[in-house]
Amino acid sequence: MSKQSALLSASTASLLIEVVNGALVIRHWGAPLVGEVSDLGLALQPSIANSSWDEAPNSGLMREGSRGFLGRPTLSGHRAGKAWSTKFEVTDFHHIGNLCTITMRDLYAELELSLSFELDSFGVLIQKAEVKNIGSSDYCLDEYIHWFPLPREATETLDFSGRWSNERQPQRREIQTGTWVRETREGRSGHNFSIADIALTPNTSFQSGSAWATSIAWSGNSHYLVERLFDGSQSMGAGELLLPGEVILSANESYEAPSIFAVYSADGLDGVSSAFHSHLRARDIHPKRPRPLTLNMWEAISFDHNEAKIKELVDVAAQIGIERVVIDDGWFRSRRNDRSGLGDWVVDTAVWPNGLAPIIEYINDKGIEFGLWFEGEMVNPNSDLYRAHPEWILHEGGRIPPLWRHQLVLDLGNDGAYNHVLEATSAILSQHNISYIKWDHNRVLVDAGHQGRAGVRRQTQAIYRLFAELKRRHPALEIESCASGGARIDLGIIDLVDRFWTSDNNDALARQSIQRWTSQVIPPELLGTHIGPVPGHQTGRTLELSMRAITALFGHAGIEWDITETTPSEREYLASWAVYYKENRALLHSGKSIRVDYPDEHSYLYGVSSADTKKSIFAYVQLTPSNVIHPPALKFPGLEVNATYLVKAVFPAGQPRYMLIAPPEWLSGVKLSGSALALIGLTAPILAPANAMLIEITKL
Ligand code: DGJ
């Protein structure tokens, strides 16, 4: 190609970008594109419409009014009211392999923009952008949004909404003329954060159809947008949501926008998750060692720290086969409830007169690792830290922001506050054998001012810096990102953490959909999934142990329950489930996640299959009662059609509750080809609602 253009291609997706009259244009983002494309400019030349521009405009990626674009621009800002409209010209265009870097300048607005697009072999495209002030006056940047054009076949979008204990619930809707915006203004990604925004064709399902997905790599305020204009064009975009005056660039200063991850899949929503999972698993920092079976103490003891009780829990944990024990909230000074103590990261000698070292030793002596809870960004007004430094909180106009869980947020953009949190937490880690910390963030940021300016961006960058520094100082440390459950799960923080706490809701039925949709982007080995007690702490619901154990198996498994109260038979099942988890975690944490398009909304059928299909583990889950006696057949896509497989049910944590006289005989084993399993399948047993069973499929 003689003109400036770049075709980035992977086996599942292509991106074609071109420079047209100085503007950068995405010609194609979708299925792999091959062959002659040099005449696309001519092929796509629009008619000159009535009541329209004299020359058909193509403003491209920058979506500028100066080039005739009438929708939301890519970049907005001004210099004290001037330089408010831009016209960028491409000045540099480099393309090597699947990486394309572009520089643009607007000499009137005195801005330089550096963009990069990189497509990896799994079909994950990463778009980055940096805006530089090349003038001498301050430039106030109001907004920078990464945009992707959508073909007209994309008629729907899917995104996620949620609340505490019910994160990432899907919402699918038709794209119509106008702009649809999903904003996050919590100063953390939030329970309501959309882990992805996905455009779809009407028939796109888990297994088939086209999907165009974006996910913003940012843990602060953000927005996703879908815009269809009255000219018929449509696009999806995402960017950081900047508060007024939050980014004012002085001369030569740059703003680095959060990256956007974008995936096209012709294989439905599972194609999207497969690309994200493969990309994330290929990172150098992706956890490599087997994910330790975890006991978290929170739901067992809450703030009631009693060494004898904790030892009892550890004893039972050791019998069951637990590999990591985590002491949650309540270990530090004056933290006898949630009204005091945050900020004072020293061991509370009122409950731990000899410090934490003896209990850690007790745990380690049983061959179990130890983890500890922190909530470093927060401070209770009732704390020594706040009494000494009330000025260290994020605040505006001399006001104290409203309290949430009796706490305020420390301004980590303030060096004093930042160093206090870093040094206090790091000292605890240096003094003890702690391999893992759970880092919580239990409130939203409002009125989050830093020295009179909006401070969410600064705060977000500070926590990234702090995690990186903790990991630098304590190289073996693993960090779990928790925020009242799953309110900080995003691709911005993912490179700094090793696990996400998926939700405070351990109720296995509620967890089914929370985990199903969180794993749309995040691979299961990064998602904490615990067996909770009955009745469940959040829902009060009583569920079979088998249901709770199967649900917790599809993630980084653990237990969050007062296991000293378990019966001998429950302990036996927990121990056999622990063995099953350890035997199968290599598969569960590396295989392809499959969500079958099961034709009955009352059940889920999903699982994990190894790349060579030698072994797969599926869960069949009856969520609510089926309206028919016999639910639809269980069919398993993705196996080798000619290979023969042994299929059988397994019950590592006991039987489910059935609603039948005799279950189908295949449960004890049946041999079928991959083709028969995909096309014909097996009779689904009649399970009672809120029950699940495991099915193993082994290649013979
Ligand atoms: C909220 C977390 O999500 C819980 O798991 C627990 O750590 C509590 N905070 C402790 O305060």
XYZ file of C-alpha atoms and ligand atoms in Angstrom:
711
model
C 0.000 0.000 0.000
C 1.507 3.350 -0.958
C -0.793 5.486 1.136
C -0.509 5.574 4.911
C -2.453 2.609 6.165
C -1.977 -0.337 8.490
C -3.699 -3.661 8.616
C -3.281 -5.384 11.981
C -4.438 -8.998 11.895
C -4.818 -11.945 14.215
C -6.569 -15.239 13.482
C -9.862 -13.899 14.887
C -9.816 -10.174 14.129
C -8.393 -7.353 12.010
C -8.067 -3.616 12.329
C -7.534 -1.505 9.242
C -6.559 2.115 9.760
C -5.819 4.709 7.100
C -4.896 8.334 6.885
C -7.471 10.171 4.772
C -6.917 13.900 4.095
C -4.760 14.146 7.198
C -7.348 12.430 9.430
C -6.993 8.981 10.949
C -9.809 6.665 9.902
C -10.657 3.167 11.132
C -11.869 1.412 7.991
C -12.512 -1.916 9.638
C -12.568 -3.473 13.072
C -13.991 -6.940 12.927
C -13.391 -10.354 11.340
C -10.007 -11.054 9.696
C -9.617 -9.053 6.495
C -7.471 -10.332 3.594
C -6.695 -9.420 -0.003
C -7.024 -6.207 -1.987
C -8.265 -3.311 0.115
C -6.519 -0.326 -1.420
C -9.683 0.950 -3.133
C -11.731 1.027 0.059
C -11.620 4.824 0.123
C -13.355 4.873 -3.239
C -15.690 2.035 -2.337
C -16.840 3.793 0.800
C -17.172 7.295 -0.660
C -20.627 8.432 0.466
C -23.218 10.213 -1.673
C -23.563 13.948 -1.295
C -26.870 14.033 0.527
C -29.552 16.694 0.417
C -29.250 19.352 3.085
C -25.695 18.349 3.792
C -22.010 19.194 3.372
C -20.830 20.104 -0.119
C -18.111 17.495 0.198
C -18.744 14.300 2.095
C -16.696 14.641 5.326
C -14.752 11.871 6.990
C -13.576 13.154 10.292
C -12.224 9.766 11.338
C -11.213 8.801 14.795
C -10.912 12.333 16.162
C -14.581 13.106 15.470
C -13.983 16.805 15.041
C -16.573 19.477 14.308
C -13.873 21.200 12.229
C -14.060 18.265 9.821
C -17.836 18.126 9.722
C -18.546 15.640 12.522
C -21.753 16.280 14.423
C -21.510 13.787 17.301
C -19.503 13.753 20.494
C -15.860 14.651 19.792
C -12.929 12.466 20.803
C -11.145 15.275 22.593
C -12.621 18.304 24.339
C -10.853 21.060 26.200
C -9.761 24.673 25.984
C -7.200 27.309 26.971
C -9.158 29.603 29.280
C -12.054 29.479 26.825
C -9.920 29.559 23.654
C -8.551 26.733 21.485
C -11.864 24.974 22.151
C -12.146 23.226 18.772
C -9.438 21.094 17.206
C -8.317 19.985 13.778
C -5.587 17.387 14.110
C -3.378 16.405 11.169
C -1.431 13.170 11.151
C 2.283 14.013 11.245
C 3.798 10.560 11.834
C 2.593 7.090 11.012
C 4.601 3.948 11.853
C 3.506 0.413 11.330
C 5.490 -2.671 12.254
C 3.772 -6.050 12.453
C 0.692 -5.664 14.598
C 1.709 -2.351 16.147
C 0.812 1.003 14.680
C 1.829 4.309 16.269
C 0.543 7.631 15.057
C 1.315 11.211 15.976
C -1.071 14.048 15.204
C -0.754 17.746 15.776
C -3.063 20.680 15.900
C -0.795 23.717 15.618
C -3.588 26.160 16.333
C -4.790 24.457 19.512
C -1.109 23.637 20.212
C -1.702 20.002 21.046
C 0.078 16.825 20.084
C -1.612 13.472 20.275
C 0.225 10.162 20.247
C -1.848 7.072 19.603
C -0.967 3.426 19.451
C -2.886 0.353 18.388
C -1.517 -3.081 19.131
C -3.249 -6.336 18.307
C -2.004 -9.493 20.011
C -2.187 -13.024 18.698
C -5.357 -13.680 20.742
C -7.231 -10.871 19.014
C -7.004 -8.359 21.887
C -6.452 -4.855 20.566
C -5.023 -2.275 22.949
C -5.500 1.384 22.123
C -3.415 3.973 23.999
C -3.447 7.750 23.750
C -1.356 10.595 25.117
C -2.268 14.265 24.781
C 0.601 16.760 25.070
C 0.360 20.502 25.501
C 2.856 21.946 23.014
C 1.774 25.524 23.700
C 2.935 27.846 26.429
C -0.379 28.464 28.212
C -2.310 25.935 30.308
C -4.637 23.581 28.443
C -7.658 22.297 30.351
C -8.543 18.834 29.074
C -12.201 18.028 29.655
C -12.465 14.667 27.951
C -10.603 12.140 25.848
C -12.587 9.139 24.620
C -11.283 6.207 22.586
C -13.835 5.466 19.858
C -14.406 2.482 17.616
C -16.792 2.578 14.661
C -19.438 -0.150 14.681
C -20.875 -1.790 11.567
C -24.643 -1.520 11.205
C -25.152 -5.252 11.891
C -24.393 -4.402 15.512
C -27.878 -3.503 16.630
C -27.664 -4.221 20.361
C -25.324 -3.633 23.260
C -24.683 -5.573 26.404
C -23.218 -3.981 29.486
C -23.282 -4.636 33.217
C -24.861 -2.964 36.147
C -24.991 -3.988 39.796
C -24.930 -3.154 43.450
C -23.274 -4.451 46.604
C -23.721 -8.246 46.678
C -25.100 -8.404 43.151
C -22.321 -7.193 40.900
C -22.129 -7.376 37.095
C -25.685 -8.150 36.106
C -26.180 -8.003 32.337
C -28.390 -5.493 30.547
C -28.964 -5.855 26.818
C -30.732 -3.247 24.750
C -31.274 -2.072 21.208
C -29.003 0.658 19.833
C -31.115 3.633 18.815
C -30.330 7.112 17.587
C -28.740 9.147 20.344
C -25.940 8.698 22.836
C -26.094 6.064 25.561
C -23.683 6.765 28.414
C -22.727 4.574 31.377
C -20.869 6.671 33.914
C -18.951 5.664 37.003
C -18.434 8.507 39.445
C -17.510 6.531 42.576
C -13.781 7.199 42.433
C -13.310 3.429 42.240
C -14.567 1.237 39.450
C -17.594 0.317 41.608
C -20.259 -2.382 42.007
C -22.090 -0.742 39.143
C -19.032 -0.567 36.846
C -19.413 -2.222 33.493
C -16.505 -4.610 33.151
C -17.086 -4.401 29.375
C -19.370 -2.801 26.859
C -20.242 -5.204 24.059
C -22.010 -4.536 20.763
C -23.876 -7.509 19.331
C -25.962 -8.686 16.432
C -29.503 -9.713 17.450
C -28.668 -13.433 17.451
C -25.323 -13.248 19.214
C -25.226 -15.761 22.036
C -22.495 -17.339 24.136
C -21.408 -19.658 21.353
C -22.158 -17.828 18.126
C -22.602 -14.485 16.444
C -20.510 -11.342 16.269
C -19.488 -9.306 19.282
C -17.406 -6.117 19.504
C -16.245 -5.624 23.090
C -14.355 -2.842 24.848
C -13.080 -2.706 28.403
C -11.428 0.324 29.973
C -8.267 -0.264 31.994
C -9.010 2.163 34.811
C -10.062 2.023 38.467
C -11.258 5.625 38.835
C -14.143 7.475 37.219
C -14.952 6.360 33.703
C -17.596 6.270 31.054
C -18.684 4.025 28.212
C -20.639 5.472 25.331
C -22.560 4.112 22.376
C -23.597 6.681 19.811
C -25.744 6.382 16.709
C -26.060 9.577 14.707
C -28.864 10.614 12.402
C -26.558 10.022 9.429
C -26.708 6.320 10.358
C -23.132 5.980 11.607
C -22.571 4.394 14.982
C -19.621 3.930 17.337
C -18.705 2.780 20.797
C -16.291 4.630 23.045
C -14.780 4.598 26.490
C -12.594 6.905 28.508
C -11.774 8.380 31.853
C -14.491 10.632 33.232
C -12.623 13.774 34.212
C -14.064 16.025 36.892
C -14.075 19.780 36.217
C -10.506 21.074 35.962
C -9.071 17.698 36.969
C -6.505 17.731 34.152
C -4.919 21.075 33.342
C -1.773 20.544 31.294
C 0.925 23.136 31.669
C 3.455 23.660 28.857
C 4.970 20.343 27.707
C 2.867 18.335 30.125
C 1.054 15.226 28.889
C -2.094 13.358 29.811
C -1.946 9.612 29.436
C -5.434 8.243 28.856
C -6.326 4.875 30.373
C -5.876 2.154 27.748
C -8.826 0.484 26.122
C -8.899 -3.231 25.426
C -11.017 -4.165 22.425
C -11.974 -7.622 21.187
C -13.908 -8.691 18.122
C -15.348 -12.195 18.192
C -17.235 -14.104 15.513
C -17.815 -16.843 18.100
C -20.163 -15.064 20.417
C -19.551 -13.961 23.965
C -17.377 -16.976 24.710
C -15.078 -15.888 21.889
C -14.731 -12.546 23.678
C -13.971 -14.126 27.049
C -11.555 -16.567 25.490
C -9.542 -13.685 23.950
C -9.475 -11.738 27.225
C -8.533 -14.829 29.257
C -5.745 -15.819 26.854
C -4.357 -12.290 26.803
C -4.366 -12.004 30.596
C -2.887 -15.464 31.076
C 0.004 -14.627 28.741
C 1.198 -11.740 30.966
C 4.521 -12.344 32.732
C 2.942 -11.334 36.023
C -0.053 -13.667 35.730
C -0.020 -15.880 38.858
C 1.823 -19.059 37.939
C 1.749 -21.179 41.067
C -1.398 -23.191 41.905
C -4.023 -20.930 43.494
C -3.988 -21.907 47.195
C -7.211 -23.138 48.726
C -8.135 -20.307 51.073
C -9.942 -19.921 54.377
C -11.038 -16.345 54.957
C -12.094 -15.679 58.563
C -14.455 -12.737 57.973
C -17.792 -14.510 57.978
C -16.667 -16.808 60.794
C -15.469 -14.246 63.335
C -16.109 -10.740 62.000
C -14.472 -8.271 64.483
C -14.463 -10.795 67.302
C -10.747 -11.638 67.334
C -10.133 -14.407 69.813
C -6.892 -16.330 69.510
C -8.288 -19.599 70.852
C -11.185 -19.541 68.395
C -8.898 -18.687 65.497
C -6.625 -21.608 66.409
C -9.639 -23.903 66.414
C -10.558 -22.665 62.945
C -6.995 -23.242 61.769
C -7.042 -26.800 63.165
C -10.168 -27.647 61.200
C -8.775 -25.850 58.143
C -5.708 -28.071 58.291
C -7.888 -31.208 58.448
C -9.816 -30.063 55.391
C -6.690 -29.265 53.375
C -6.723 -25.454 53.413
C -3.477 -23.918 52.078
C -3.911 -20.227 52.991
C -5.620 -18.661 56.000
C -6.574 -14.991 55.915
C -7.252 -12.877 58.983
C -9.624 -10.199 57.800
C -10.718 -6.879 59.301
C -10.325 -6.284 63.052
C -6.655 -7.015 63.911
C -5.404 -3.417 64.252
C -5.594 -0.760 66.927
C -9.076 0.032 68.327
C -10.779 -1.851 65.498
C -13.341 -3.583 67.627
C -16.101 -2.616 65.191
C -16.330 -0.610 61.976
C -16.488 2.763 63.745
C -12.815 3.168 64.584
C -9.247 2.260 63.824
C -8.852 2.651 60.058
C -5.557 4.401 59.488
C -3.821 2.959 62.580
C -2.016 0.000 61.020
C -0.469 -1.421 64.169
C -1.499 -4.678 65.817
C -4.138 -4.184 68.515
C -2.538 -5.492 71.697
C -5.969 -5.525 73.342
C -6.821 -8.627 71.297
C -3.342 -9.722 70.209
C -1.259 -9.122 73.394
C 1.703 -10.988 71.885
C 1.237 -9.557 68.419
C 0.400 -11.542 65.294
C 3.671 -13.481 65.106
C 2.537 -16.419 67.310
C -0.683 -17.051 65.346
C 1.186 -16.748 62.053
C 3.692 -19.289 63.331
C 0.850 -21.554 64.446
C -0.630 -21.343 60.942
C 2.701 -21.765 59.161
C 3.590 -24.770 61.336
C 0.646 -26.550 59.786
C 2.075 -25.858 56.334
C -0.474 -23.106 55.690
C 0.300 -19.626 54.332
C -0.921 -16.518 56.085
C -2.746 -13.487 54.680
C -3.885 -10.229 56.284
C -6.521 -7.560 55.540
C -5.867 -3.833 54.989
C -7.923 -0.898 53.853
C -5.094 1.539 53.347
C -6.902 4.352 51.549
C -9.347 4.835 54.400
C -9.450 6.521 57.788
C -12.010 6.559 60.588
C -12.460 9.963 62.223
C -12.074 7.937 65.412
C -8.416 7.026 64.853
C -5.064 8.324 66.020
C -4.188 9.071 62.414
C -7.179 11.343 61.867
C -6.680 13.064 65.197
C -3.094 13.819 64.164
C -3.799 14.666 60.500
C -7.382 15.687 59.797
C -6.006 17.613 56.808
C -4.962 14.390 55.049
C -8.434 13.488 53.791
C -9.779 14.093 50.299
C -12.123 17.032 50.730
C -13.304 20.227 49.109
C -14.188 23.718 50.273
C -13.249 23.109 53.898
C -16.136 20.609 54.138
C -15.881 17.105 55.512
C -17.406 14.712 52.962
C -20.372 12.610 54.115
C -19.317 9.519 56.059
C -19.843 6.060 54.595
C -19.315 3.081 56.910
C -18.068 5.703 59.392
C -15.008 6.416 57.269
C -13.326 9.036 55.098
C -10.785 8.708 52.308
C -7.135 9.628 52.735
C -5.697 11.823 50.014
C -2.946 9.602 48.659
C -1.909 12.503 46.447
C -0.641 14.055 49.665
C 2.921 12.838 50.284
C 2.428 12.632 54.042
C -0.663 10.445 53.740
C 0.854 8.310 50.989
C 4.052 7.674 52.924
C 2.161 6.900 56.103
C 0.078 4.223 54.373
C 3.033 2.792 52.486
C 5.388 2.679 55.462
C 2.800 1.401 57.958
C 1.603 -1.446 55.723
C 5.097 -2.263 54.526
C 6.354 -2.430 58.142
C 3.694 -5.022 59.029
C 4.770 -7.050 56.008
C 8.458 -6.775 56.894
C 7.849 -7.829 60.496
C 5.785 -10.926 59.684
C 5.655 -13.856 57.327
C 2.764 -12.580 55.206
C 2.483 -13.859 51.663
C -0.806 -12.253 50.819
C -2.867 -9.189 51.618
C -6.525 -8.506 50.996
C -6.789 -4.763 50.269
C -10.295 -3.411 50.734
C -11.929 -0.121 49.649
C -15.287 0.153 51.335
C -16.589 3.547 50.325
C -17.025 5.804 47.336
C -15.158 9.063 46.724
C -17.256 12.229 46.687
C -16.072 15.806 47.072
C -12.684 14.176 46.518
C -10.535 17.270 46.379
C -6.748 17.472 46.508
C -5.510 20.966 47.398
C -8.646 22.536 45.987
C -8.660 20.527 42.725
C -10.543 17.359 41.809
C -8.343 14.481 42.940
C -9.782 11.184 41.713
C -7.238 10.709 38.912
C -4.362 11.479 41.260
C -5.809 9.067 43.844
C -6.155 6.298 41.272
C -2.577 6.742 40.094
C -1.387 6.807 43.710
C -2.891 3.424 44.585
C -1.314 1.921 41.453
C 2.021 3.368 42.587
C 1.549 2.123 46.123
C 0.731 -1.454 45.081
C 3.719 -1.458 42.723
C 5.995 -0.232 45.523
C 4.663 -2.821 48.017
C 5.337 -5.538 45.453
C 8.799 -4.151 44.752
C 9.655 -4.218 48.452
C 8.019 -7.602 49.084
C 8.546 -9.541 45.850
C 6.580 -12.672 46.793
C 3.564 -10.703 47.994
C 0.177 -11.414 46.434
C -2.556 -8.774 46.630
C -6.290 -9.325 46.496
C -8.300 -6.361 45.226
C -11.473 -6.090 47.276
C -13.917 -3.196 47.550
C -16.995 -4.128 49.581
C -16.879 -7.299 47.518
C -16.369 -6.774 43.796
C -16.283 -2.995 43.455
C -12.703 -2.773 42.152
C -12.452 -5.379 39.421
C -11.056 -3.840 36.255
C -8.232 -4.072 33.740
C -6.535 -1.009 35.241
C -5.567 -2.616 38.521
C -5.248 -6.152 37.213
C -1.497 -6.006 36.553
C -0.890 -5.090 40.202
C -3.059 -7.697 41.892
C -3.285 -11.464 41.959
C -6.905 -12.004 42.896
C -10.210 -10.158 42.996
C -12.808 -10.601 45.698
C -15.720 -11.232 43.375
C -18.574 -10.322 45.703
C -19.460 -10.186 49.393
C -22.354 -12.428 48.496
C -21.248 -16.025 49.078
C -24.758 -17.330 48.421
C -24.099 -19.912 45.703
C -27.281 -19.193 43.777
C -26.585 -15.454 43.621
C -22.947 -16.216 42.794
C -23.949 -18.152 39.666
C -24.705 -15.056 37.648
C -22.094 -12.856 39.379
C -19.313 -15.288 38.424
C -20.778 -16.039 34.985
C -20.553 -12.395 33.966
C -17.410 -11.358 35.828
C -15.621 -14.095 33.906
C -16.740 -12.419 30.677
C -13.406 -10.608 31.009
C -11.538 -11.980 34.055
C -10.255 -15.581 34.032
C -11.602 -17.733 36.875
C -8.241 -18.218 38.621
C -8.294 -14.508 39.511
C -11.778 -14.584 41.024
C -12.168 -15.465 44.695
C -15.012 -17.993 45.119
C -15.757 -19.215 48.647
C -18.110 -21.747 50.189
C -20.264 -19.798 52.612
C -22.320 -21.024 55.564
C -26.018 -21.766 55.767
C -28.081 -19.767 56.149
C -26.073 -17.480 53.839
C -24.861 -14.275 55.499
C -26.252 -11.952 52.860
C -29.390 -13.713 51.658
C -30.296 -15.927 54.620
C -30.813 -18.753 52.130
C -30.058 -22.395 52.892
C -28.418 -24.279 50.041
C -27.038 -27.821 49.717
C -23.312 -28.171 50.367
C -22.909 -29.713 46.898
C -24.357 -26.549 45.300
C -22.113 -24.289 47.363
C -19.019 -26.387 46.673
C -19.608 -26.675 42.912
C -20.142 -22.922 42.663
C -16.912 -22.202 44.551
C -14.972 -24.675 42.393
C -15.097 -22.409 39.314
C -12.660 -19.787 40.559
C -9.865 -19.353 43.053
C -11.599 -21.525 45.612
C -11.907 -21.073 49.323
C -14.145 -21.273 52.366
C -15.670 -18.432 54.357
C -17.609 -20.145 57.111
C -17.168 -21.006 60.778
C -15.915 -24.488 59.984
C -15.617 -25.330 63.692
C -19.394 -25.686 63.536
C -19.401 -28.181 60.657
C -20.629 -31.749 61.172
C -18.233 -34.672 60.629
C -19.923 -35.469 57.327
C -19.645 -31.846 56.140
C -15.950 -31.921 57.023
C -15.487 -35.105 55.039
C -17.169 -33.574 52.013
C -15.145 -30.382 52.364
C -11.968 -32.462 52.490
C -12.913 -34.489 49.419
C -13.895 -31.280 47.591
C -10.502 -29.804 48.565
C -8.761 -32.827 47.027
C -10.872 -32.475 43.877
C -10.019 -28.762 43.622
C -6.305 -29.453 43.992
C -6.387 -32.311 41.470
C -8.241 -30.249 38.898
C -7.149 -26.646 39.419
C -4.524 -26.858 36.676
C -7.380 -27.487 34.232
C -9.888 -25.148 35.891
C -7.355 -22.317 35.817
C -5.988 -22.729 32.313
C -8.760 -24.246 30.193
C -11.235 -22.568 27.909
C -14.368 -21.382 29.688
C -17.528 -22.503 27.936
C -21.023 -21.207 28.629
C -23.416 -23.456 26.738
C -26.436 -21.793 25.097
C -28.772 -23.977 27.126
C -32.310 -23.643 25.823
C -34.038 -23.367 29.205
C -33.658 -20.177 31.177
C -34.104 -22.040 34.450
C -30.686 -23.709 34.205
C -27.061 -23.000 33.398
C -24.681 -25.439 31.746
C -21.066 -24.279 31.733
C -17.566 -25.583 32.210
C -13.907 -25.568 31.413
C -12.189 -27.639 28.741
C -8.475 -28.246 28.218
C -7.050 -27.016 24.896
C -6.637 -30.627 23.689
C -10.135 -31.527 25.054
C -8.545 -34.390 27.006
C -10.578 -33.348 30.010
C -13.509 -31.055 30.631
C -15.464 -30.310 33.786
C -18.986 -28.940 33.434
C -21.551 -27.787 35.954
C -25.233 -28.283 35.326
C -27.113 -25.899 37.597
C -30.859 -25.811 38.171
C -31.416 -22.196 39.162
C -35.195 -22.101 39.413
C -37.795 -24.830 38.803
C -38.145 -25.875 35.194
C -41.647 -25.581 33.699
C -41.350 -28.996 32.060
C -40.718 -32.437 33.538
C -37.623 -33.178 31.495
C -35.268 -30.230 30.945
C -33.561 -30.033 27.509
C -30.667 -32.371 26.690
C -27.184 -31.470 27.933
C -25.103 -30.800 24.805
C -21.400 -30.054 24.915
C -19.851 -27.889 22.175
C -16.168 -27.646 21.343
C -15.116 -31.293 21.610
C -13.336 -33.169 18.813
C -16.107 -34.561 16.632
C -14.397 -37.873 15.864
C -12.964 -38.543 19.289
C -14.738 -40.757 21.832
C -15.328 -39.406 25.309
C -16.295 -40.926 28.633
C -18.916 -38.785 30.334
C -19.839 -39.247 33.979
C -21.194 -37.312 36.909
C -18.910 -36.751 39.912
C -19.918 -35.771 43.439
C -16.863 -34.559 45.390
C -19.034 -32.658 47.887
C -22.049 -34.939 48.038
C -25.194 -35.445 46.012
C -27.512 -32.699 44.838
C -31.181 -32.770 45.793
C -33.091 -34.415 42.935
C -36.811 -34.307 42.143
C -37.119 -37.772 40.668
C -37.461 -41.440 41.529
C -34.424 -42.653 39.602
C -31.759 -40.484 37.945
C -30.578 -41.305 34.389
C -28.138 -44.208 34.283
C -25.517 -42.334 32.252
C -24.478 -40.556 35.477
C -22.210 -43.497 36.240
C -20.592 -43.343 32.792
C -21.389 -43.318 29.074
C -19.190 -43.281 25.951
C -20.082 -41.001 23.069
C -18.347 -39.177 20.233
C -17.696 -35.448 20.407
C -20.148 -35.133 17.549
C -22.946 -36.965 19.439
C -22.241 -34.916 22.563
C -22.499 -31.664 20.611
C -25.505 -32.559 18.462
C -27.617 -34.944 20.556
C -26.356 -34.784 24.120
C -27.525 -36.465 27.302
C -30.730 -36.447 29.311
C -30.667 -33.745 31.960
C -31.411 -35.107 35.429
C -34.321 -33.468 37.225
C -32.668 -31.394 39.940
C -34.448 -29.506 42.673
C -34.106 -25.740 42.274
C -30.855 -24.194 43.522
C -28.957 -27.445 42.976
C -25.983 -28.338 40.852
C -24.000 -31.335 39.679
C -20.602 -31.822 38.088
C -20.015 -33.677 34.843
C -16.558 -34.845 33.765
C -15.800 -35.506 30.115
C -12.586 -37.409 29.400
C -11.160 -38.206 25.981
C -10.547 -41.922 25.519
C -15.813 -5.764 52.900
C -15.217 -6.974 52.269
O -15.769 -7.185 51.014
C -15.418 -8.167 53.194
O -14.978 -9.337 52.575
C -14.678 -7.896 54.472
O -13.309 -7.835 54.206
C -15.175 -6.607 55.095
N -15.136 -5.508 54.165
C -14.361 -6.262 56.307
O -14.673 -5.050 56.818
